[in-house]
């Protein structure tokens, strides 16, 4: 989850988020190099005392400053396109979770099991336990097994919402009358926090998402306890 004075991205908890982190660092390095180069050239132009009265054109430098940015853009575009295709890839999922956005809470359905569905509301501040997180904890967490492909189907019943968990690199719009599909894998146990990321009304800030990632054997026990 995000912590105080955290200026970077959250620690990744899925292979996809790792790739997004790498791409962010890769692009930032290119931008830093461009900024330093342009700043150096501007400084040289402003502070040098040399003039050339006979310089009318320079085809060589014009070719260089046209071709070089195109090559740099290719170094950004190709990894970006690769990531776009990876994010849209749907592998064979072990479990399907359906998330439905409401004003202002989420409801979840485990489609592979009979009668396993529940609503997830934010825990009010006055009911929060000492070790709880204000505006982030919920009464019913989404429990998912780690190291398994998860497919999530997202929709809404009233207005636009957005189901977002930053540490998993997951963000998908919940649109009324439409099912959006996404695939992810959680590679470590723990609690992962998210929030609705689409302005959806007065209580938009108060519909958090909490995912609890556990090993498969504990997940099976949880399923049994919920369905019996």
mmCIF file of C-alpha atoms in Angstrom:
data_model
loop_
_atom_site.group_PDB
_atom_site.id
_atom_site.type_symbol
_atom_site.label_atom_id
_atom_site.label_comp_id
_atom_site.label_asym_id
_atom_site.label_seq_id
_atom_site.Cartn_x
_atom_site.Cartn_y
_atom_site.Cartn_z
ATOM 1 C CA UNK A 1 0.000 0.000 0.000
ATOM 2 C CA UNK A 2 1.043 3.643 -0.334
ATOM 3 C CA UNK A 3 2.999 4.982 2.648
ATOM 4 C CA UNK A 4 3.859 8.433 3.942
ATOM 5 C CA UNK A 5 6.244 10.410 1.666
ATOM 6 C CA UNK A 6 6.305 7.597 -0.892
ATOM 7 C CA UNK A 7 7.260 9.386 -4.112
ATOM 8 C CA UNK A 8 7.622 6.303 -6.322
ATOM 9 C CA UNK A 9 5.292 3.494 -7.349
ATOM 10 C CA UNK A 10 4.158 0.894 -4.832
ATOM 11 C CA UNK A 11 6.116 -2.350 -4.484
ATOM 12 C CA UNK A 12 4.923 -4.780 -7.121
ATOM 13 C CA UNK A 13 2.977 -7.885 -6.123
ATOM 14 C CA UNK A 14 2.454 -9.315 -9.597
ATOM 15 C CA UNK A 15 4.678 -10.002 -12.640
ATOM 16 C CA UNK A 16 2.755 -7.405 -14.639
ATOM 17 C CA UNK A 17 3.404 -4.657 -12.099
ATOM 18 C CA UNK A 18 7.105 -5.589 -12.090
ATOM 19 C CA UNK A 19 7.176 -5.002 -15.845
ATOM 20 C CA UNK A 20 5.341 -1.680 -15.411
ATOM 21 C CA UNK A 21 7.935 -0.637 -12.818
ATOM 22 C CA UNK A 22 10.783 -1.534 -15.173
ATOM 23 C CA UNK A 23 9.137 0.397 -18.020
ATOM 24 C CA UNK A 24 8.665 3.428 -15.769
ATOM 25 C CA UNK A 25 12.372 3.418 -14.828
ATOM 26 C CA UNK A 26 13.414 2.844 -18.459
ATOM 27 C CA UNK A 27 11.332 5.809 -19.695
ATOM 28 C CA UNK A 28 12.465 8.037 -16.824
ATOM 29 C CA UNK A 29 16.112 7.365 -17.700
ATOM 30 C CA UNK A 30 15.507 8.373 -21.333
ATOM 31 C CA UNK A 31 13.688 11.547 -20.227
ATOM 32 C CA UNK A 32 16.548 12.414 -17.846
ATOM 33 C CA UNK A 33 19.113 12.016 -20.628
ATOM 34 C CA UNK A 34 17.054 14.218 -22.997
ATOM 35 C CA UNK A 35 16.624 16.900 -20.302
ATOM 36 C CA UNK A 36 20.363 16.988 -19.541
ATOM 37 C CA UNK A 37 21.295 17.177 -23.238
ATOM 38 C CA UNK A 38 18.813 19.957 -24.060
ATOM 39 C CA UNK A 39 19.772 21.928 -20.931
ATOM 40 C CA UNK A 40 23.470 21.658 -21.827
ATOM 41 C CA UNK A 41 22.877 22.847 -25.412
ATOM 42 C CA UNK A 42 20.691 25.757 -24.243
ATOM 43 C CA UNK A 43 23.354 26.772 -21.727
ATOM 44 C CA UNK A 44 26.064 26.666 -24.384
ATOM 45 C CA UNK A 45 23.940 28.788 -26.734
ATOM 46 C CA UNK A 46 23.284 31.435 -24.101
ATOM 47 C CA UNK A 47 26.789 31.758 -22.663
ATOM 48 C CA UNK A 48 29.223 31.239 -25.565
ATOM 49 C CA UNK A 49 30.698 34.249 -27.400
ATOM 50 C CA UNK A 50 31.175 32.661 -30.839
ATOM 51 C CA UNK A 51 29.261 33.772 -33.964
ATOM 52 C CA UNK A 52 29.342 32.584 -37.580
ATOM 53 C CA UNK A 53 28.294 35.262 -40.066
ATOM 54 C CA UNK A 54 28.292 32.871 -43.042
ATOM 55 C CA UNK A 55 26.223 29.962 -41.581
ATOM 56 C CA UNK A 56 22.941 29.854 -43.574
ATOM 57 C CA UNK A 57 21.932 26.200 -43.238
ATOM 58 C CA UNK A 58 23.241 22.912 -41.881
ATOM 59 C CA UNK A 59 21.736 19.825 -43.479
ATOM 60 C CA UNK A 60 23.803 17.412 -41.419
ATOM 61 C CA UNK A 61 22.604 18.703 -38.050
ATOM 62 C CA UNK A 62 19.007 18.909 -39.349
ATOM 63 C CA UNK A 63 19.143 15.230 -40.345
ATOM 64 C CA UNK A 64 20.587 14.343 -36.919
ATOM 65 C CA UNK A 65 17.943 16.229 -34.913
ATOM 66 C CA UNK A 66 15.171 14.648 -36.999
ATOM 67 C CA UNK A 67 16.405 11.048 -36.962
ATOM 68 C CA UNK A 68 17.647 10.931 -33.351
ATOM 69 C CA UNK A 69 14.260 11.746 -31.698
ATOM 70 C CA UNK A 70 12.581 9.150 -33.954
ATOM 71 C CA UNK A 71 15.050 6.489 -32.735
ATOM 72 C CA UNK A 72 14.514 7.539 -29.090
ATOM 73 C CA UNK A 73 10.726 7.297 -29.542
ATOM 74 C CA UNK A 74 11.155 3.756 -30.881
ATOM 75 C CA UNK A 75 13.033 2.808 -27.674
ATOM 76 C CA UNK A 76 9.953 3.974 -25.730
ATOM 77 C CA UNK A 77 7.250 2.697 -28.124
ATOM 78 C CA UNK A 78 8.356 -0.938 -28.510
ATOM 79 C CA UNK A 79 8.464 -1.789 -24.748
ATOM 80 C CA UNK A 80 5.185 0.116 -24.329
ATOM 81 C CA UNK A 81 3.418 -1.888 -27.054
ATOM 82 C CA UNK A 82 4.772 -5.139 -25.605
ATOM 83 C CA UNK A 83 3.304 -4.223 -22.220
ATOM 84 C CA UNK A 84 -0.048 -3.281 -23.748
ATOM 85 C CA UNK A 85 -0.350 -6.728 -25.325
ATOM 86 C CA UNK A 86 0.781 -8.438 -22.090
ATOM 87 C CA UNK A 87 -1.912 -6.581 -20.126
ATOM 88 C CA UNK A 88 -4.632 -7.698 -22.558
ATOM 89 C CA UNK A 89 -3.480 -11.322 -22.594
ATOM 90 C CA UNK A 90 -5.973 -13.683 -20.933
ATOM 91 C CA UNK A 91 -4.303 -16.878 -19.748
ATOM 92 C CA UNK A 92 -6.223 -19.956 -18.602
ATOM 93 C CA UNK A 93 -7.670 -18.699 -15.290
ATOM 94 C CA UNK A 94 -7.886 -20.881 -12.180
ATOM 95 C CA UNK A 95 -10.609 -18.732 -10.638
ATOM 96 C CA UNK A 96 -13.093 -16.169 -11.938
ATOM 97 C CA UNK A 97 -14.125 -13.283 -9.705
ATOM 98 C CA UNK A 98 -16.943 -10.927 -10.638
ATOM 99 C CA UNK A 99 -16.866 -7.428 -9.170
ATOM 100 C CA UNK A 100 -19.933 -5.174 -9.357
ATOM 101 C CA UNK A 101 -19.664 -1.480 -8.513
ATOM 102 C CA UNK A 102 -22.511 0.263 -6.685
ATOM 103 C CA UNK A 103 -22.929 3.700 -5.132
ATOM 104 C CA UNK A 104 -20.864 3.367 -2.924
ATOM 105 C CA UNK A 105 -19.662 -0.175 -2.280
ATOM 106 C CA UNK A 106 -18.472 -3.236 -4.185
ATOM 107 C CA UNK A 107 -20.170 -6.618 -4.391
ATOM 108 C CA UNK A 108 -18.280 -9.778 -5.357
ATOM 109 C CA UNK A 109 -19.309 -13.117 -6.836
ATOM 110 C CA UNK A 110 -17.093 -16.202 -7.094
ATOM 111 C CA UNK A 111 -18.537 -17.588 -10.328
ATOM 112 C CA UNK A 112 -16.914 -21.030 -9.975
ATOM 113 C CA UNK A 113 -18.800 -21.763 -6.734
ATOM 114 C CA UNK A 114 -22.495 -21.897 -5.888
ATOM 115 C CA UNK A 115 -23.991 -19.117 -3.766
ATOM 116 C CA UNK A 116 -20.686 -17.475 -2.902
ATOM 117 C CA UNK A 117 -21.256 -13.733 -3.081
ATOM 118 C CA UNK A 118 -21.047 -10.831 -0.648
ATOM 119 C CA UNK A 119 -20.985 -7.046 -0.388
ATOM 120 C CA UNK A 120 -17.871 -5.163 0.682
ATOM 121 C CA UNK A 121 -18.347 -1.865 2.538
ATOM 122 C CA UNK A 122 -15.753 0.485 3.981
ATOM 123 C CA UNK A 123 -15.387 0.203 7.760
ATOM 124 C CA UNK A 124 -16.474 3.566 9.281
ATOM 125 C CA UNK A 125 -13.827 5.396 11.312
ATOM 126 C CA UNK A 126 -15.770 5.046 14.569
ATOM 127 C CA UNK A 127 -15.910 1.237 14.144
ATOM 128 C CA UNK A 128 -12.277 0.836 13.092
ATOM 129 C CA UNK A 129 -9.965 -1.376 15.142
ATOM 130 C CA UNK A 130 -6.695 -0.012 16.508
ATOM 131 C CA UNK A 131 -4.608 -1.643 13.776
ATOM 132 C CA UNK A 132 -7.060 -0.800 10.956
ATOM 133 C CA UNK A 133 -6.421 1.586 8.082
ATOM 134 C CA UNK A 134 -8.744 4.577 7.901
ATOM 135 C CA UNK A 135 -10.717 4.857 4.612
ATOM 136 C CA UNK A 136 -9.023 1.673 3.329
ATOM 137 C CA UNK A 137 -10.321 -1.259 5.395
ATOM 138 C CA UNK A 138 -13.496 -3.146 4.481
ATOM 139 C CA UNK A 139 -15.843 -5.482 6.338
ATOM 140 C CA UNK A 140 -15.497 -8.307 3.757
ATOM 141 C CA UNK A 141 -12.170 -8.783 2.004
ATOM 142 C CA UNK A 142 -11.695 -10.424 -1.381
ATOM 143 C CA UNK A 143 -9.775 -13.648 -0.665
ATOM 144 C CA UNK A 144 -7.712 -15.018 -3.580
ATOM 145 C CA UNK A 145 -5.043 -17.733 -3.905
ATOM 146 C CA UNK A 146 -1.484 -16.679 -4.665
ATOM 147 C CA UNK A 147 0.475 -17.968 -7.689
ATOM 148 C CA UNK A 148 -2.711 -18.644 -9.639
ATOM 149 C CA UNK A 149 -4.127 -16.924 -12.703
ATOM 150 C CA UNK A 150 -7.167 -14.887 -11.654
ATOM 151 C CA UNK A 151 -9.753 -13.549 -14.091
ATOM 152 C CA UNK A 152 -11.850 -10.643 -12.901
ATOM 153 C CA UNK A 153 -15.047 -9.515 -14.600
ATOM 154 C CA UNK A 154 -15.990 -5.945 -13.719
ATOM 155 C CA UNK A 155 -19.292 -4.145 -14.210
ATOM 156 C CA UNK A 156 -21.511 -1.605 -12.442
ATOM 157 C CA UNK A 157 -25.194 -1.169 -11.681
ATOM 158 C CA UNK A 158 -25.557 2.622 -11.602
ATOM 159 C CA UNK A 159 -22.696 4.921 -12.684
ATOM 160 C CA UNK A 160 -19.104 4.532 -13.866
ATOM 161 C CA UNK A 161 -16.647 3.108 -11.309
ATOM 162 C CA UNK A 162 -13.069 1.878 -11.653
ATOM 163 C CA UNK A 163 -11.700 -1.212 -9.873
ATOM 164 C CA UNK A 164 -8.061 -0.400 -9.089
ATOM 165 C CA UNK A 165 -5.310 -2.124 -7.088
ATOM 166 C CA UNK A 166 -2.013 -0.284 -7.745
ATOM 167 C CA UNK A 167 0.407 -2.895 -6.355
ATOM 168 C CA UNK A 168 -1.039 -5.500 -8.772
ATOM 169 C CA UNK A 169 -0.947 -3.150 -11.765
ATOM 170 C CA UNK A 170 -4.711 -3.586 -12.161
ATOM 171 C CA UNK A 171 -7.145 -0.859 -13.200
ATOM 172 C CA UNK A 172 -10.373 -1.589 -15.085
ATOM 173 C CA UNK A 173 -13.483 0.525 -15.600
ATOM 174 C CA UNK A 174 -16.808 -0.695 -14.238
ATOM 175 C CA UNK A 175 -19.394 0.360 -16.817
ATOM 176 C CA UNK A 176 -23.163 -0.266 -16.451
ATOM 177 C CA UNK A 177 -24.403 -2.785 -19.025
ATOM 178 C CA UNK A 178 -20.888 -3.913 -19.956
ATOM 179 C CA UNK A 179 -18.526 -6.634 -18.690
ATOM 180 C CA UNK A 180 -14.811 -5.769 -18.714
ATOM 181 C CA UNK A 181 -12.320 -8.588 -18.264
ATOM 182 C CA UNK A 182 -8.827 -8.584 -16.808
ATOM 183 C CA UNK A 183 -6.250 -11.194 -15.846
ATOM 184 C CA UNK A 184 -3.651 -11.043 -13.059
ATOM 185 C CA UNK A 185 -1.456 -13.219 -10.839
ATOM 186 C CA UNK A 186 -0.495 -12.441 -7.242
ATOM 187 C CA UNK A 187 3.009 -13.700 -6.489
ATOM 188 C CA UNK A 188 3.142 -13.192 -2.716
ATOM 189 C CA UNK A 189 0.802 -13.405 0.274
ATOM 190 C CA UNK A 190 -0.507 -10.300 2.004
ATOM 191 C CA UNK A 191 -3.113 -7.558 1.972
ATOM 192 C CA UNK A 192 -3.375 -5.330 -1.086
ATOM 193 C CA UNK A 193 -5.377 -2.110 -0.983
ATOM 194 C CA UNK A 194 -7.087 -0.172 -3.738
ATOM 195 C CA UNK A 195 -9.862 2.354 -4.269
ATOM 196 C CA UNK A 196 -12.419 3.346 -6.875
ATOM 197 C CA UNK A 197 -10.568 5.499 -9.416
ATOM 198 C CA UNK A 198 -13.485 7.033 -11.294
ATOM 199 C CA UNK A 199 -15.454 9.972 -9.898
ATOM 200 C CA UNK A 200 -18.781 8.318 -9.073
ATOM 201 C CA UNK A 201 -20.630 10.664 -6.770
ATOM 202 C CA UNK A 202 -20.631 12.083 -3.248
ATOM 203 C CA UNK A 203 -19.047 9.060 -1.536
ATOM 204 C CA UNK A 204 -16.549 8.205 -4.280
ATOM 205 C CA UNK A 205 -13.697 8.339 -1.717
ATOM 206 C CA UNK A 206 -15.363 5.752 0.508
ATOM 207 C CA UNK A 207 -15.479 2.525 -1.522
ATOM 208 C CA UNK A 208 -12.079 0.874 -1.005
ATOM 209 C CA UNK A 209 -10.907 -2.548 -2.230
ATOM 210 C CA UNK A 210 -8.964 -5.025 -0.084
ATOM 211 C CA UNK A 211 -7.507 -8.244 -1.501
ATOM 212 C CA UNK A 212 -6.190 -10.910 0.858
ATOM 213 C CA UNK A 213 -3.742 -13.230 -0.895
ATOM 214 C CA UNK A 214 -3.258 -16.649 0.729
ATOM 215 C CA UNK A 215 -1.840 -20.076 -0.292
ATOM 216 C CA UNK A 216 -4.180 -22.395 -2.201
ATOM 217 C CA UNK A 217 -4.729 -24.861 0.672
ATOM 218 C CA UNK A 218 -5.935 -22.045 2.958
ATOM 219 C CA UNK A 219 -8.098 -20.701 0.132
ATOM 220 C CA UNK A 220 -9.839 -24.081 -0.219
ATOM 221 C CA UNK A 221 -10.523 -24.096 3.548
ATOM 222 C CA UNK A 222 -11.951 -20.569 3.267
ATOM 223 C CA UNK A 223 -14.209 -21.635 0.380
ATOM 224 C CA UNK A 224 -15.468 -24.586 2.429
ATOM 225 C CA UNK A 225 -16.199 -22.369 5.422
ATOM 226 C CA UNK A 226 -18.083 -19.865 3.232
ATOM 227 C CA UNK A 227 -20.189 -22.403 1.324
ATOM 228 C CA UNK A 228 -21.091 -24.746 4.211
#
